[in-house]
């Protein structure tokens, strides 16, 4: 099979032996696969990312001296079943899958594994318990958005919203855009979204953000106050801090950038008793001032991954039309275009999700 292989810090198109499904596994033909920011990160900073995962007990590991085929945001079509599989889905069924294979000995992350090639290859082996049939005629490239959209759905679930909140989304890359889509699909808002890039602000608007801010022009929290706080509310006053008098709607901030200083910025500028959900993955050490967070009784949650239920819910919301991820896809490439796509995505201004499709 043809695949884009990471080898010696390069991406090359190679012919590989097709993967063989084992017990409880299926072989699929890849129909579509998104290029994730994590793939870029892994490509450019592989040793560091793997070392950080190891220190954090995150079970994503592979030998970077051997071949790796990226791709964990995919949709495929079943070609064959391994021995001893339950054949719950017939050959020809289009499926999405959580990108994991879990056996008694190990956890494998499809797309970050020497053993399980991801969607940057024409074929993949997936685990039967992780499969979900793609409902109806949902196109494969939209179905492949299930994974990144579920990362956002999980972050929203972590926030335990009751529907009265006015959210702020900081950073409108793929995850920020996915967050806007999920929040809008659940009727939560108005949604305030902020990004320095005009292209990303335009995408945020297309995803349904109600107030889109250029932080170079205006603080996102000023915009937030305009839609969430009653007249006369002074964000820096003692009444705000004590929670007395006129109160704004609850503020929940989704941090989707992941660079040092961002968490402190939210702590500094968000109103008292805000909830901060950290979704952007910062690989550096970061510094916060607890006194300010304590004074404001800030609530900070970190969000990672998702559950099987959340994955299924997102796929069905996409199929039912309750959730629209389409504007996230800003380009489609074949395997031959992946190298250029990596170069293009290094400048975050132009694209959100580049989707690999197979002719
Ligand atoms: Zn990803």
Short mmCIF file of C-alpha atoms and ligand atoms in Angstrom, two decimals:
data_model
loop_
_atom_site.label_atom_id
_atom_site.label_comp_id
_atom_site.label_asym_id
_atom_site.label_seq_id
_atom_site.Cartn_x
_atom_site.Cartn_y
_atom_site.Cartn_z
CA UNK A 1 0.00 0.00 0.00
CA UNK A 2 1.04 3.58 -0.55
CA UNK A 3 1.68 5.65 2.56
CA UNK A 4 3.40 8.78 3.78
CA UNK A 5 6.05 7.50 6.15
CA UNK A 6 7.97 9.49 8.77
CA UNK A 7 11.56 8.29 8.61
CA UNK A 8 14.75 10.10 9.62
CA UNK A 9 12.79 13.29 10.29
CA UNK A 10 11.35 13.32 6.77
CA UNK A 11 8.00 12.48 5.26
CA UNK A 12 8.34 10.20 2.25
CA UNK A 13 5.86 8.40 0.05
CA UNK A 14 6.61 4.69 0.22
CA UNK A 15 5.11 1.36 -0.78
CA UNK A 16 4.58 -0.64 2.41
CA UNK A 17 3.33 -4.16 2.99
CA UNK A 18 -0.39 -3.86 3.80
CA UNK A 19 -1.12 -4.25 7.52
CA UNK A 20 -2.66 -7.60 8.54
CA UNK A 21 -5.61 -7.65 10.93
CA UNK A 22 -5.22 -9.87 14.00
CA UNK A 23 -7.87 -11.28 16.31
CA UNK A 24 -10.66 -8.78 16.92
CA UNK A 25 -9.38 -6.44 14.23
CA UNK A 26 -10.48 -5.31 10.79
CA UNK A 27 -8.61 -4.13 7.72
CA UNK A 28 -9.97 -0.91 6.23
CA UNK A 29 -9.34 1.14 3.14
CA UNK A 30 -8.72 4.74 4.21
CA UNK A 31 -11.28 7.16 2.72
CA UNK A 32 -10.22 10.42 4.38
CA UNK A 33 -7.83 11.54 7.11
CA UNK A 34 -7.26 14.94 8.69
CA UNK A 35 -3.82 16.41 9.27
CA UNK A 36 -3.67 17.29 12.97
CA UNK A 37 -1.53 19.94 14.64
CA UNK A 38 -0.25 17.15 16.87
CA UNK A 39 1.15 15.43 13.77
CA UNK A 40 3.08 18.58 12.91
CA UNK A 41 4.27 18.83 16.46
CA UNK A 42 5.32 15.18 16.50
CA UNK A 43 7.10 15.63 13.16
CA UNK A 44 9.09 18.68 14.22
CA UNK A 45 9.73 17.84 17.89
CA UNK A 46 9.40 14.06 18.08
CA UNK A 47 11.98 13.30 20.80
CA UNK A 48 10.75 16.07 23.05
CA UNK A 49 7.06 15.19 22.64
CA UNK A 50 7.67 11.49 23.32
CA UNK A 51 9.82 12.31 26.36
CA UNK A 52 7.10 14.62 27.73
CA UNK A 53 4.44 11.94 27.19
CA UNK A 54 6.60 9.43 29.03
CA UNK A 55 7.09 11.78 31.99
CA UNK A 56 3.33 12.40 32.07
CA UNK A 57 2.44 8.68 31.91
CA UNK A 58 0.55 9.33 28.66
CA UNK A 59 0.82 5.96 26.93
CA UNK A 60 1.68 7.22 23.44
CA UNK A 61 5.05 5.84 22.44
CA UNK A 62 6.94 4.56 19.43
CA UNK A 63 10.50 4.10 18.25
CA UNK A 64 11.27 7.17 16.14
CA UNK A 65 14.15 5.35 14.41
CA UNK A 66 11.55 3.10 12.79
CA UNK A 67 8.78 3.97 10.34
CA UNK A 68 5.64 5.71 11.58
CA UNK A 69 2.57 6.46 9.48
CA UNK A 70 0.65 9.36 11.03
CA UNK A 71 -3.10 9.92 10.93
CA UNK A 72 -5.62 9.55 13.76
CA UNK A 73 -8.59 11.56 12.39
CA UNK A 74 -9.98 9.20 9.80
CA UNK A 75 -12.85 7.45 8.09
CA UNK A 76 -12.43 4.09 6.34
CA UNK A 77 -14.27 1.28 4.64
CA UNK A 78 -14.01 -2.31 5.86
CA UNK A 79 -12.10 -4.60 3.48
CA UNK A 80 -11.56 -7.68 5.63
CA UNK A 81 -11.86 -9.15 9.11
CA UNK A 82 -9.09 -10.68 11.17
CA UNK A 83 -9.44 -14.20 12.56
CA UNK A 84 -11.74 -14.46 15.56
CA UNK A 85 -13.42 -11.13 14.96
CA UNK A 86 -17.11 -10.68 15.70
CA UNK A 87 -17.87 -9.32 12.19
CA UNK A 88 -20.35 -6.89 13.67
CA UNK A 89 -19.80 -4.68 10.60
CA UNK A 90 -19.78 -6.26 7.15
CA UNK A 91 -17.20 -5.73 4.43
CA UNK A 92 -18.02 -2.46 2.68
CA UNK A 93 -19.29 -0.69 5.83
CA UNK A 94 -17.90 2.82 6.24
CA UNK A 95 -16.55 3.30 9.75
CA UNK A 96 -14.95 5.79 12.08
CA UNK A 97 -12.94 4.56 15.01
CA UNK A 98 -11.35 5.85 18.15
CA UNK A 99 -7.68 5.71 17.14
CA UNK A 100 -6.75 3.14 19.77
CA UNK A 101 -5.98 -0.55 19.95
CA UNK A 102 -5.98 -1.79 23.52
CA UNK A 103 -5.00 -5.33 24.41
CA UNK A 104 -4.12 -6.96 27.70
CA UNK A 105 -0.46 -5.99 27.35
CA UNK A 106 -0.44 -2.62 25.70
CA UNK A 107 -2.10 0.53 24.46
CA UNK A 108 -1.45 1.46 20.85
CA UNK A 109 -2.35 4.85 19.42
CA UNK A 110 -3.10 4.41 15.73
CA UNK A 111 -1.02 6.96 13.84
CA UNK A 112 1.58 7.19 16.62
CA UNK A 113 2.72 3.59 16.54
CA UNK A 114 5.28 1.47 14.72
CA UNK A 115 2.73 -1.33 14.52
CA UNK A 116 -0.51 0.43 13.61
CA UNK A 117 -0.21 2.76 10.60
CA UNK A 118 -2.63 5.68 10.56
CA UNK A 119 -4.69 7.37 7.89
CA UNK A 120 -1.69 8.76 5.97
CA UNK A 121 -1.66 5.28 4.40
CA UNK A 122 -4.10 3.60 2.02
CA UNK A 123 -4.98 0.87 4.53
CA UNK A 124 -5.26 0.61 8.31
CA UNK A 125 -5.96 -2.05 10.89
CA UNK A 126 -8.57 -1.00 13.46
CA UNK A 127 -9.90 -2.68 16.59
CA UNK A 128 -13.49 -3.95 16.39
CA UNK A 129 -14.58 -2.60 19.81
CA UNK A 130 -13.54 0.92 18.73
CA UNK A 131 -15.56 0.96 15.49
CA UNK A 132 -18.63 3.06 14.77
CA UNK A 133 -20.56 2.77 11.51
CA UNK A 134 -20.86 6.08 9.67
CA UNK A 135 -24.60 6.82 9.60
CA UNK A 136 -26.39 7.52 6.33
CA UNK A 137 -24.62 9.35 3.56
CA UNK A 138 -22.38 11.57 5.72
CA UNK A 139 -19.36 12.23 3.46
CA UNK A 140 -16.13 10.53 4.55
CA UNK A 141 -14.19 13.79 4.98
CA UNK A 142 -16.85 15.19 7.31
CA UNK A 143 -16.98 11.89 9.22
CA UNK A 144 -13.19 12.17 9.64
CA UNK A 145 -13.79 15.39 11.61
CA UNK A 146 -15.39 13.30 14.37
CA UNK A 147 -12.06 12.94 16.18
CA UNK A 148 -11.07 16.64 16.46
CA UNK A 149 -14.68 17.66 17.13
CA UNK A 150 -14.86 15.11 19.95
CA UNK A 151 -11.75 16.62 21.55
CA UNK A 152 -13.77 19.84 21.70
CA UNK A 153 -16.94 18.07 22.89
CA UNK A 154 -14.98 16.53 25.74
CA UNK A 155 -13.59 19.95 26.72
CA UNK A 156 -17.14 21.36 26.76
CA UNK A 157 -18.29 18.41 28.88
CA UNK A 158 -15.40 19.04 31.27
CA UNK A 159 -16.77 22.57 31.74
CA UNK A 160 -20.09 21.14 33.07
CA UNK A 161 -22.11 23.97 31.59
CA UNK A 162 -25.69 24.54 32.65
CA UNK A 163 -26.53 26.63 29.58
CA UNK A 164 -26.40 30.05 31.25
CA UNK A 165 -22.71 30.66 30.48
CA UNK A 166 -21.17 33.03 27.99
CA UNK A 167 -18.04 31.30 26.69
CA UNK A 168 -14.82 32.83 25.43
CA UNK A 169 -12.74 30.80 22.97
CA UNK A 170 -9.11 31.93 22.92
CA UNK A 171 -7.40 30.82 19.70
CA UNK A 172 -9.30 29.85 16.55
CA UNK A 173 -7.12 27.07 15.18
CA UNK A 174 -8.79 23.71 14.45
CA UNK A 175 -9.57 23.01 18.13
CA UNK A 176 -10.89 26.52 18.79
CA UNK A 177 -13.07 26.26 15.69
CA UNK A 178 -14.28 22.82 16.78
CA UNK A 179 -15.17 24.30 20.18
CA UNK A 180 -17.22 27.05 18.57
CA UNK A 181 -19.10 24.41 16.53
CA UNK A 182 -19.83 22.26 19.59
CA UNK A 183 -20.95 25.23 21.74
CA UNK A 184 -23.26 26.49 18.97
CA UNK A 185 -24.69 23.00 18.38
CA UNK A 186 -25.66 22.93 22.07
CA UNK A 187 -27.23 26.36 22.01
CA UNK A 188 -24.67 27.86 24.39
CA UNK A 189 -23.78 31.49 23.84
CA UNK A 190 -23.30 34.10 22.68
CA UNK A 191 -19.84 32.72 21.90
CA UNK A 192 -16.96 35.20 22.01
CA UNK A 193 -13.94 34.08 19.96
CA UNK A 194 -10.51 35.69 19.73
CA UNK A 195 -7.55 35.26 17.38
CA UNK A 196 -4.85 37.55 15.99
CA UNK A 197 -5.19 36.05 12.50
CA UNK A 198 -7.80 37.64 10.20
CA UNK A 199 -8.19 34.33 8.30
CA UNK A 200 -8.94 32.45 11.50
CA UNK A 201 -11.33 35.16 12.68
CA UNK A 202 -13.21 34.77 9.38
CA UNK A 203 -13.40 31.00 9.96
CA UNK A 204 -14.61 31.56 13.53
CA UNK A 205 -17.44 33.63 12.12
CA UNK A 206 -18.31 30.91 9.60
CA UNK A 207 -18.40 28.37 12.44
CA UNK A 208 -21.01 30.52 14.16
CA UNK A 209 -19.09 32.60 16.73
CA UNK A 210 -21.30 35.54 17.72
CA UNK A 211 -18.59 38.02 18.68
CA UNK A 212 -15.20 37.74 16.99
CA UNK A 213 -12.34 39.78 18.43
CA UNK A 214 -8.88 40.78 17.28
CA UNK A 215 -7.00 40.82 20.60
CA UNK A 216 -4.58 43.37 19.13
CA UNK A 217 -7.52 45.80 18.94
CA UNK A 218 -9.62 44.92 21.96
CA UNK A 219 -9.42 42.58 24.94
CA UNK A 220 -11.73 39.57 24.48
CA UNK A 221 -12.93 40.23 28.04
CA UNK A 222 -14.11 43.71 27.10
CA UNK A 223 -16.17 42.06 24.34
CA UNK A 224 -17.33 39.47 26.84
CA UNK A 225 -18.49 42.16 29.28
CA UNK A 226 -20.51 43.82 26.53
CA UNK A 227 -22.60 40.69 25.96
CA UNK A 228 -22.53 39.06 29.41
CA UNK A 229 -22.56 41.76 32.10
CA UNK A 230 -25.28 44.19 33.20
CA UNK A 231 -24.67 47.94 32.91
CA UNK A 232 -22.72 49.20 35.89
CA UNK A 233 -20.83 45.97 36.55
CA UNK A 234 -17.22 46.82 37.34
CA UNK A 235 -15.03 43.78 36.65
CA UNK A 236 -12.23 45.18 38.86
CA UNK A 237 -14.39 46.47 41.67
CA UNK A 238 -14.78 44.96 45.14
CA UNK A 239 -18.44 44.05 44.48
CA UNK A 240 -17.38 41.92 41.51
CA UNK A 241 -14.77 40.18 43.61
CA UNK A 242 -17.23 39.55 46.46
CA UNK A 243 -19.99 38.44 44.11
CA UNK A 244 -22.38 41.10 45.46
CA UNK A 245 -24.83 43.26 43.55
CA UNK A 246 -25.47 42.95 39.83
CA UNK A 247 -23.71 39.91 38.45
CA UNK A 248 -22.72 38.92 34.91
CA UNK A 249 -23.55 35.59 33.34
CA UNK A 250 -21.00 32.90 34.25
CA UNK A 251 -17.78 33.12 32.25
CA UNK A 252 -16.09 30.03 30.88
CA UNK A 253 -12.87 30.42 28.94
CA UNK A 254 -11.52 27.74 26.58
CA UNK A 255 -7.79 28.21 26.09
CA UNK A 256 -6.97 26.67 22.70
CA UNK A 257 -3.53 28.15 22.01
CA UNK A 258 -1.09 26.31 24.26
CA UNK A 259 1.80 28.76 24.59
CA UNK A 260 3.45 29.92 27.82
CA UNK A 261 1.74 32.86 29.49
CA UNK A 262 -1.77 32.17 28.18
CA UNK A 263 -3.13 30.63 31.39
CA UNK A 264 -1.83 33.58 33.41
CA UNK A 265 -3.40 35.98 30.91
CA UNK A 266 -6.81 34.39 31.50
CA UNK A 267 -6.33 34.42 35.27
CA UNK A 268 -5.38 38.09 35.07
CA UNK A 269 -8.17 39.34 32.82
CA UNK A 270 -11.20 37.04 33.14
CA UNK A 271 -13.89 38.04 35.66
CA UNK A 272 -13.95 36.55 39.17
CA UNK A 273 -15.17 32.95 39.50
CA UNK A 274 -14.51 32.20 35.84
CA UNK A 275 -13.94 28.65 34.75
CA UNK A 276 -10.89 28.06 32.57
CA UNK A 277 -10.70 24.92 30.47
CA UNK A 278 -7.19 24.37 29.13
CA UNK A 279 -7.31 22.52 25.81
CA UNK A 280 -4.25 24.00 24.06
CA UNK A 281 -1.24 21.80 24.71
CA UNK A 282 1.69 23.85 25.96
CA UNK A 283 4.89 21.79 25.85
CA UNK A 284 6.92 24.27 27.90
CA UNK A 285 6.96 24.99 31.61
CA UNK A 286 4.56 27.80 32.36
CA UNK A 287 4.17 30.32 35.16
CA UNK A 288 1.03 31.46 36.94
CA UNK A 289 0.40 33.78 39.88
CA UNK A 290 -1.75 31.81 42.32
CA UNK A 291 -2.62 34.90 44.38
CA UNK A 292 -4.64 36.37 41.54
CA UNK A 293 -6.31 33.03 40.81
CA UNK A 294 -7.11 32.60 44.51
CA UNK A 295 -8.44 36.15 44.88
CA UNK A 296 -10.78 35.51 41.96
CA UNK A 297 -11.59 31.92 42.97
CA UNK A 298 -10.78 30.79 39.46
CA UNK A 299 -11.59 27.24 38.51
CA UNK A 300 -9.08 25.61 36.19
CA UNK A 301 -9.69 22.32 34.39
CA UNK A 302 -7.35 20.60 31.99
CA UNK A 303 -8.95 18.58 29.21
CA UNK A 304 -7.51 15.68 27.24
CA UNK A 305 -8.93 13.00 24.96
CA UNK A 306 -12.53 11.77 25.08
CA UNK A 307 -14.75 8.80 25.79
CA UNK A 308 -16.35 6.28 23.45
CA UNK A 309 -19.78 7.79 24.19
CA UNK A 310 -18.60 11.29 23.32
CA UNK A 311 -17.13 9.99 20.05
CA UNK A 312 -20.41 8.31 19.08
CA UNK A 313 -22.44 11.37 20.06
CA UNK A 314 -20.29 13.64 17.87
CA UNK A 315 -20.47 11.33 14.85
CA UNK A 316 -24.27 11.18 15.12
CA UNK A 317 -24.57 14.95 15.62
CA UNK A 318 -22.60 15.39 12.38
CA UNK A 319 -24.80 12.90 10.54
CA UNK A 320 -28.02 14.47 11.87
CA UNK A 321 -26.89 17.92 10.79
CA UNK A 322 -26.96 19.23 14.39
CA UNK A 323 -23.24 19.85 14.14
CA UNK A 324 -21.54 21.42 11.14
CA UNK A 325 -17.80 20.94 10.82
CA UNK A 326 -17.58 21.62 7.08
CA UNK A 327 -16.07 25.15 7.27
CA UNK A 328 -13.11 23.70 9.20
CA UNK A 329 -11.88 21.93 6.07
CA UNK A 330 -9.92 24.55 4.16
CA UNK A 331 -8.12 22.24 1.71
CA UNK A 332 -8.05 18.68 0.44
CA UNK A 333 -4.87 16.94 -0.70
CA UNK A 334 -3.82 13.48 -1.85
CA UNK A 335 -0.86 11.65 -0.26
CA UNK A 336 1.41 13.41 -2.75
CA UNK A 337 0.35 16.76 -1.25
CA UNK A 338 1.06 15.93 2.40
CA UNK A 339 4.61 17.34 2.45
CA UNK A 340 3.43 20.67 1.07
CA UNK A 341 0.48 20.64 3.46
CA UNK A 342 2.90 20.30 6.41
CA UNK A 343 4.85 23.30 5.11
CA UNK A 344 1.65 25.32 4.63
CA UNK A 345 0.32 24.46 8.07
CA UNK A 346 3.55 25.70 9.65
CA UNK A 347 2.17 29.17 8.90
CA UNK A 348 -1.03 29.00 10.89
CA UNK A 349 -2.62 31.87 9.06
CA UNK A 350 -3.88 30.12 5.95
CA UNK A 351 -5.58 26.89 6.91
CA UNK A 352 -7.55 25.15 9.60
CA UNK A 353 -7.99 21.47 8.70
CA UNK A 354 -6.30 20.01 5.62
CA UNK A 355 -7.94 16.73 4.73
CA UNK A 356 -6.16 13.88 2.94
CA UNK A 357 -8.54 12.23 0.48
CA UNK A 358 -8.04 9.13 -1.62
CA UNK A 359 -9.01 9.04 -5.31
ZN1 LIG B 1 -5.42 15.24 16.70
#
